[in-house]
JSON list of C-alpha atoms and ligand atoms in Angstrom, two decimals:
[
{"chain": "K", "resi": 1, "resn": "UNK", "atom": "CA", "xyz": [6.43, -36.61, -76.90]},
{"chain": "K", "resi": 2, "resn": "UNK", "atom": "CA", "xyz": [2.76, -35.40, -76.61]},
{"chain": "K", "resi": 3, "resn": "UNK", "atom": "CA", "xyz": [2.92, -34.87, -72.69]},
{"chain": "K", "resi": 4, "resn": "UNK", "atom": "CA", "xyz": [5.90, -32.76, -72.71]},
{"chain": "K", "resi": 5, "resn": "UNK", "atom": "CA", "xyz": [3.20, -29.97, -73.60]},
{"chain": "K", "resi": 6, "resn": "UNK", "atom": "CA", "xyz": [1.11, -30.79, -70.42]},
{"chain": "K", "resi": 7, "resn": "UNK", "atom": "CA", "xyz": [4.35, -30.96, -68.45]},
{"chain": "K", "resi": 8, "resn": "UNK", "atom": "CA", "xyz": [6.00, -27.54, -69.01]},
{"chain": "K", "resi": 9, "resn": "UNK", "atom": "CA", "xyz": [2.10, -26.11, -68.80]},
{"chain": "K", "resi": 10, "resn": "UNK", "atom": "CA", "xyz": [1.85, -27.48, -64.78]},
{"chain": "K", "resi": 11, "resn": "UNK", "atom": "CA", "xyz": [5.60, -26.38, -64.21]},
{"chain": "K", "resi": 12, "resn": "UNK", "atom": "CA", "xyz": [4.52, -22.59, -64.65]},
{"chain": "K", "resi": 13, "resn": "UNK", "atom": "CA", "xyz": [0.99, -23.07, -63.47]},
{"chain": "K", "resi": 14, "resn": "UNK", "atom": "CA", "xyz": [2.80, -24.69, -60.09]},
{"chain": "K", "resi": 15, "resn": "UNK", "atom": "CA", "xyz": [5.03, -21.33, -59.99]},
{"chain": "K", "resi": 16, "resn": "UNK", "atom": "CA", "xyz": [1.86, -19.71, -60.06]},
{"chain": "K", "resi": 17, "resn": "UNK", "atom": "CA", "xyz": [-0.23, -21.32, -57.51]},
{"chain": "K", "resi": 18, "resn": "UNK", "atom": "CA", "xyz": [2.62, -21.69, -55.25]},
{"chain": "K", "resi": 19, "resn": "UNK", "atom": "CA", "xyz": [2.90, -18.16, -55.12]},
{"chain": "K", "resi": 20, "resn": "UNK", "atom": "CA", "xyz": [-1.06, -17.37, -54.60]},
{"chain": "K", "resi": 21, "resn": "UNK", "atom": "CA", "xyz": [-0.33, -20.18, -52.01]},
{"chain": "K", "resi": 22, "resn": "UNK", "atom": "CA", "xyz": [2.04, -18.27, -50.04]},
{"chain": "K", "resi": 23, "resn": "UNK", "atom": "CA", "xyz": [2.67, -21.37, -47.55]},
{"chain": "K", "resi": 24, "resn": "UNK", "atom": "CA", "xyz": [-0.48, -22.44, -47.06]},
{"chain": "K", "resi": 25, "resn": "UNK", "atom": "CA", "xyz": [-2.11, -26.39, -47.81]},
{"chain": "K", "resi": 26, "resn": "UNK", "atom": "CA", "xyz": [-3.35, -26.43, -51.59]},
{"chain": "K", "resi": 27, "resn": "UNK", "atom": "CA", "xyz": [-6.10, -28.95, -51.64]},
{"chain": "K", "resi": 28, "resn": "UNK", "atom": "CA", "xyz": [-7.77, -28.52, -55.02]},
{"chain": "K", "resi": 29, "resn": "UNK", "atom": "CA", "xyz": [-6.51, -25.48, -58.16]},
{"chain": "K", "resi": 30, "resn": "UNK", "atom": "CA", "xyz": [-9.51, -24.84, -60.32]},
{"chain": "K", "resi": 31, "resn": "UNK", "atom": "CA", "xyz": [-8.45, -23.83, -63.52]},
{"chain": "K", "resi": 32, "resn": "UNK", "atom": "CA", "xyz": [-9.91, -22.97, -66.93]},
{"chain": "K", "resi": 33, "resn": "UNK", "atom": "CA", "xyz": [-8.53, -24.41, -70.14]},
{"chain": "K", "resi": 34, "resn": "UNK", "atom": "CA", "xyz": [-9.47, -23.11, -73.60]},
{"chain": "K", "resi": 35, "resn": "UNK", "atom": "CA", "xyz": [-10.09, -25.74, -75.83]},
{"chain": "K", "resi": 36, "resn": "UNK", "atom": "CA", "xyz": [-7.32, -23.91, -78.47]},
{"chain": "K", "resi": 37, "resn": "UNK", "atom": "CA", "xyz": [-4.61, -24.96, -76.18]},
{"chain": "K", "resi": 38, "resn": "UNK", "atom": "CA", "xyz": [-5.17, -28.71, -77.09]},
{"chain": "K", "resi": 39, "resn": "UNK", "atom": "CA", "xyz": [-4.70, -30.06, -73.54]},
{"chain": "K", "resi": 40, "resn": "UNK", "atom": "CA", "xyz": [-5.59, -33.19, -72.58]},
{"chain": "K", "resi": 41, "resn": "UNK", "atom": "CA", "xyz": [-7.62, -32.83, -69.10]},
{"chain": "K", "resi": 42, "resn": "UNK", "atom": "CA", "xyz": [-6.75, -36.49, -68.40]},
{"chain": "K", "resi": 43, "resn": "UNK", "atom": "CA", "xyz": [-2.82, -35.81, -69.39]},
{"chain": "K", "resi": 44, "resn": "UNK", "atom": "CA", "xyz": [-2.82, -32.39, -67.80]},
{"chain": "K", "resi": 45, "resn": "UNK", "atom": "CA", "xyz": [-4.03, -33.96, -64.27]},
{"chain": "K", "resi": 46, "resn": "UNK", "atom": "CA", "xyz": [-1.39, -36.50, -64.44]},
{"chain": "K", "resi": 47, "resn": "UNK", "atom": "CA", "xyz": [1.23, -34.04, -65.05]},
{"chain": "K", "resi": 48, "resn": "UNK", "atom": "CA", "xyz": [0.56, -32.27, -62.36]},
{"chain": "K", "resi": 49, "resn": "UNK", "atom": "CA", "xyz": [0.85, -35.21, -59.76]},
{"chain": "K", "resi": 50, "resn": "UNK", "atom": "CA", "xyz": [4.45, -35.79, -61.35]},
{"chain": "K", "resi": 51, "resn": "UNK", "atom": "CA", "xyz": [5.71, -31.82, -61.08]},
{"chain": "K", "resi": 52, "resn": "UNK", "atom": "CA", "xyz": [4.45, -31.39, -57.48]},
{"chain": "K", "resi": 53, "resn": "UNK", "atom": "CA", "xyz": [5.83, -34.52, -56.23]},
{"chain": "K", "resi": 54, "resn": "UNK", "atom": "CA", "xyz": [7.96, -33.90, -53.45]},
{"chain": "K", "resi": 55, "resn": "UNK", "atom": "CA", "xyz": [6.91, -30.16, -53.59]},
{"chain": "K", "resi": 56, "resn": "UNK", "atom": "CA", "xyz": [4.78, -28.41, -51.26]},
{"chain": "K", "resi": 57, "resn": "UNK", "atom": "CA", "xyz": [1.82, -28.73, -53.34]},
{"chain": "K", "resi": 58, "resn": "UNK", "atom": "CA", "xyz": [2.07, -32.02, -53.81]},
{"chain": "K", "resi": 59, "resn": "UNK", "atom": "CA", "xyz": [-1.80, -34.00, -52.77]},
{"chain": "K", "resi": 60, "resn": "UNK", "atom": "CA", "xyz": [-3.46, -31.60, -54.76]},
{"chain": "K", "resi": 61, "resn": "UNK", "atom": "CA", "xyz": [-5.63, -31.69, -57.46]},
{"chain": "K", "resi": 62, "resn": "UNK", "atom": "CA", "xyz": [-6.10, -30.12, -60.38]},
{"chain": "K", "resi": 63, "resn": "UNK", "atom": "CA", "xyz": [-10.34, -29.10, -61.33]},
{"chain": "K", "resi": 64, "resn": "UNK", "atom": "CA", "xyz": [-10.47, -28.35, -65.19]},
{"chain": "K", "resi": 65, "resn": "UNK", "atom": "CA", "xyz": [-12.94, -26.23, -66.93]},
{"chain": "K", "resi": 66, "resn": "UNK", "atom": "CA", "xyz": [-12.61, -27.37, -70.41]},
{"chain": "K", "resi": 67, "resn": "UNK", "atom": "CA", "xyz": [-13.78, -23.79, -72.07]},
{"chain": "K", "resi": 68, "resn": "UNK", "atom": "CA", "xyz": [-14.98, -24.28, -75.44]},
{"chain": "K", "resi": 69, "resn": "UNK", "atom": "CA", "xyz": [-13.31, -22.77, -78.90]},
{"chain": "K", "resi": 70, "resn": "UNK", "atom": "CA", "xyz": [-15.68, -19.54, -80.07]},
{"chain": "K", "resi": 71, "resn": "UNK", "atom": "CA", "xyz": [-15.41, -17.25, -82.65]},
{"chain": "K", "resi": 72, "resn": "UNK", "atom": "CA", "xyz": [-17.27, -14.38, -83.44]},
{"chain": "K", "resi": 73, "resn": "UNK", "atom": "CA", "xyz": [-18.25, -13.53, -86.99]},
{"chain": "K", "resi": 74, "resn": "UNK", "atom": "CA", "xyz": [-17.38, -9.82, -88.19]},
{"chain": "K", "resi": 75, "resn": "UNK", "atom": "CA", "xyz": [-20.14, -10.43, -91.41]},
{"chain": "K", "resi": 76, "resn": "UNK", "atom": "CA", "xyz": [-23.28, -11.49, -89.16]},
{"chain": "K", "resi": 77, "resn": "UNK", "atom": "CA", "xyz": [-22.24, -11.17, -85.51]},
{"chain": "K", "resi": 78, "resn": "UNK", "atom": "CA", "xyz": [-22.88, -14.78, -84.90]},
{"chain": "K", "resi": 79, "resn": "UNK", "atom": "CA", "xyz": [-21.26, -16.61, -82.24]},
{"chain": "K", "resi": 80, "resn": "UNK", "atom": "CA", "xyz": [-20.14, -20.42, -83.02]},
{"chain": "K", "resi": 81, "resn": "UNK", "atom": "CA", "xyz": [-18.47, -23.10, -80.91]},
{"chain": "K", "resi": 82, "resn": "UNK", "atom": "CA", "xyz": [-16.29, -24.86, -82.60]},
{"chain": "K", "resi": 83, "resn": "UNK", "atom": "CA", "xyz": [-15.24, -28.87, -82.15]},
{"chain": "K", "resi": 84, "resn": "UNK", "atom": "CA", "xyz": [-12.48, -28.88, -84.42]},
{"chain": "K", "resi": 85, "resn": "UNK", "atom": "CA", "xyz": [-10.48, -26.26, -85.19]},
{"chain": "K", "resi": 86, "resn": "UNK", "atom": "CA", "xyz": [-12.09, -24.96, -88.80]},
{"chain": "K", "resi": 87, "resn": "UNK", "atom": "CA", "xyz": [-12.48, -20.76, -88.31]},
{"chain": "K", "resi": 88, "resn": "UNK", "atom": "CA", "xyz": [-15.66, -20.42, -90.63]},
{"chain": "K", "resi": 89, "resn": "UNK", "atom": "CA", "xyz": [-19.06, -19.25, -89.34]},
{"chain": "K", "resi": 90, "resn": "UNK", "atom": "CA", "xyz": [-22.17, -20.83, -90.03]},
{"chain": "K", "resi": 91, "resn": "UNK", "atom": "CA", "xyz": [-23.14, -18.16, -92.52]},
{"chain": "K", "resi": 92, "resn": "UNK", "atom": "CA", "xyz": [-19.68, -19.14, -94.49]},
{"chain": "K", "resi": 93, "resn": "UNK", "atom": "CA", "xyz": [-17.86, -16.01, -93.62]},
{"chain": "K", "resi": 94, "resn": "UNK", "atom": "CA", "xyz": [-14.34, -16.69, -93.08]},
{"chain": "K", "resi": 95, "resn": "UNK", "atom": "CA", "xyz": [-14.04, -12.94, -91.33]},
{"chain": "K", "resi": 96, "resn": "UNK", "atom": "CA", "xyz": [-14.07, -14.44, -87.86]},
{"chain": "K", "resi": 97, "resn": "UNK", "atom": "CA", "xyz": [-12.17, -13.54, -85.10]},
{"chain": "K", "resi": 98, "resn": "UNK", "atom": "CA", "xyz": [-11.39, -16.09, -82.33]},
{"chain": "K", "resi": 99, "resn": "UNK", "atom": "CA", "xyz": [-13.14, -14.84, -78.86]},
{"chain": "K", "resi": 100, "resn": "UNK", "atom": "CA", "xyz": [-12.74, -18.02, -76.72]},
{"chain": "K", "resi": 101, "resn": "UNK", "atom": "CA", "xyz": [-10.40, -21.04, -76.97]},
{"chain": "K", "resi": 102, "resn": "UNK", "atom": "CA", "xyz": [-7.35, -19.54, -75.42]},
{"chain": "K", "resi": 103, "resn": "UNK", "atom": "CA", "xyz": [-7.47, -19.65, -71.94]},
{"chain": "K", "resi": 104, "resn": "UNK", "atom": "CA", "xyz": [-5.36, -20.96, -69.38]},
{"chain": "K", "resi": 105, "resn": "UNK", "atom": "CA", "xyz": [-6.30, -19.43, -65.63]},
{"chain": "K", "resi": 106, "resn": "UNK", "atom": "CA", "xyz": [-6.30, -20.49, -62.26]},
{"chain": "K", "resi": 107, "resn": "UNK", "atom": "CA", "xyz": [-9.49, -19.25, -61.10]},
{"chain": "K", "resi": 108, "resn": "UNK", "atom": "CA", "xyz": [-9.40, -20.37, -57.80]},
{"chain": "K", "resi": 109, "resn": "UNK", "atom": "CA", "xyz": [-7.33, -22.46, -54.95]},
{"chain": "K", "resi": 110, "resn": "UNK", "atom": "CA", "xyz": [-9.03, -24.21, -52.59]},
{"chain": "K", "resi": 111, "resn": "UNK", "atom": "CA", "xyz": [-6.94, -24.46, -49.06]},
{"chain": "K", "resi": 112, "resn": "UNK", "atom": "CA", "xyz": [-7.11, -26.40, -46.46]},
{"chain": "K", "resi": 113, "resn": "UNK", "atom": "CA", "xyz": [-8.64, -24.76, -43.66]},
{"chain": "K", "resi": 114, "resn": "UNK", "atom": "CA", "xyz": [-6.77, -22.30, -41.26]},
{"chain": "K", "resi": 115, "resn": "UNK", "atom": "CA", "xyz": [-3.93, -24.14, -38.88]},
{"chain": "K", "resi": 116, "resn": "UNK", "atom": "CA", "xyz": [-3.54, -22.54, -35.49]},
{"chain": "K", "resi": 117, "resn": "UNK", "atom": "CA", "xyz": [0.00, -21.94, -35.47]},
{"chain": "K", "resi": 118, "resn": "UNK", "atom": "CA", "xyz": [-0.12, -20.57, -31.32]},
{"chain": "K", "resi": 119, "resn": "UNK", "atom": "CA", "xyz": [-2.82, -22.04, -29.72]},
{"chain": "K", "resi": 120, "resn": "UNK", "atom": "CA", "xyz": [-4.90, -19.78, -27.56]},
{"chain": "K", "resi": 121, "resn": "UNK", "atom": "CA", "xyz": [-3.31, -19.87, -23.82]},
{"chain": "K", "resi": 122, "resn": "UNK", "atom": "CA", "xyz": [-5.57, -21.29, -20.63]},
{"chain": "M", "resi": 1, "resn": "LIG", "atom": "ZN1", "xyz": [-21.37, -15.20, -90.04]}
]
């Protein structure tokens, strides 16, 4: 099944993001996705409502950067995005190294803002 993919993707990025977390209110986890993973944005944010259900994160959102597929040619040092996966440059050097595709970070949480936990005495 094609979300099974997504699914065990959000259970480790959850691990992660709880942990950055450290107890505090997760409102939105900005995140950049490398094309090369072949994630579904729309599959990935659905995922993640399921796996936080009934988990501390669960209301937040997830804010994907889709980063593009790029290789860099070792014949003329050109740099080409890619829309489907064929590693040739433009030139029609197959010497190409991948340099961007592969990502998967959280780059960011944004929380929700600071809870007094003793309010101030009078
Ligand atoms: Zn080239």
């Amino acid at each position: 099944m094609r979300a099974v993919h997504e699914l065990s993707i959000c259970t480790s990025l959850a691990r992660i993001v709880e942990a950055h977390a450290d107890g505090r209110v997760v409102e939105v986890v900005h995140l950049e996705v490398g094309y090369l993973r072949q994630v579904i944005p729309a599959t990935l944010r659905y995922s993640w409502e399921i796996v936080v259900l009934d988990t501390p994160l669960a209301g937040s959102v997830l804010d994907i950067n889709h980063i593009p597929a790029v290789l860099h040619c070792r014949d003329c040092d050109a740099r080409t995005v890619i829309e489907v996966p064929v590693f040739r440059c433009g030139c029609g050097s197959v010497a190409v190294d991948v340099v961007g595709g592969e990502e998967l970070l959280v780059t960011s949480l944004d929380l929700a803002g600071p809870r007094t936990l003793a309010p101030p005495r009078s």
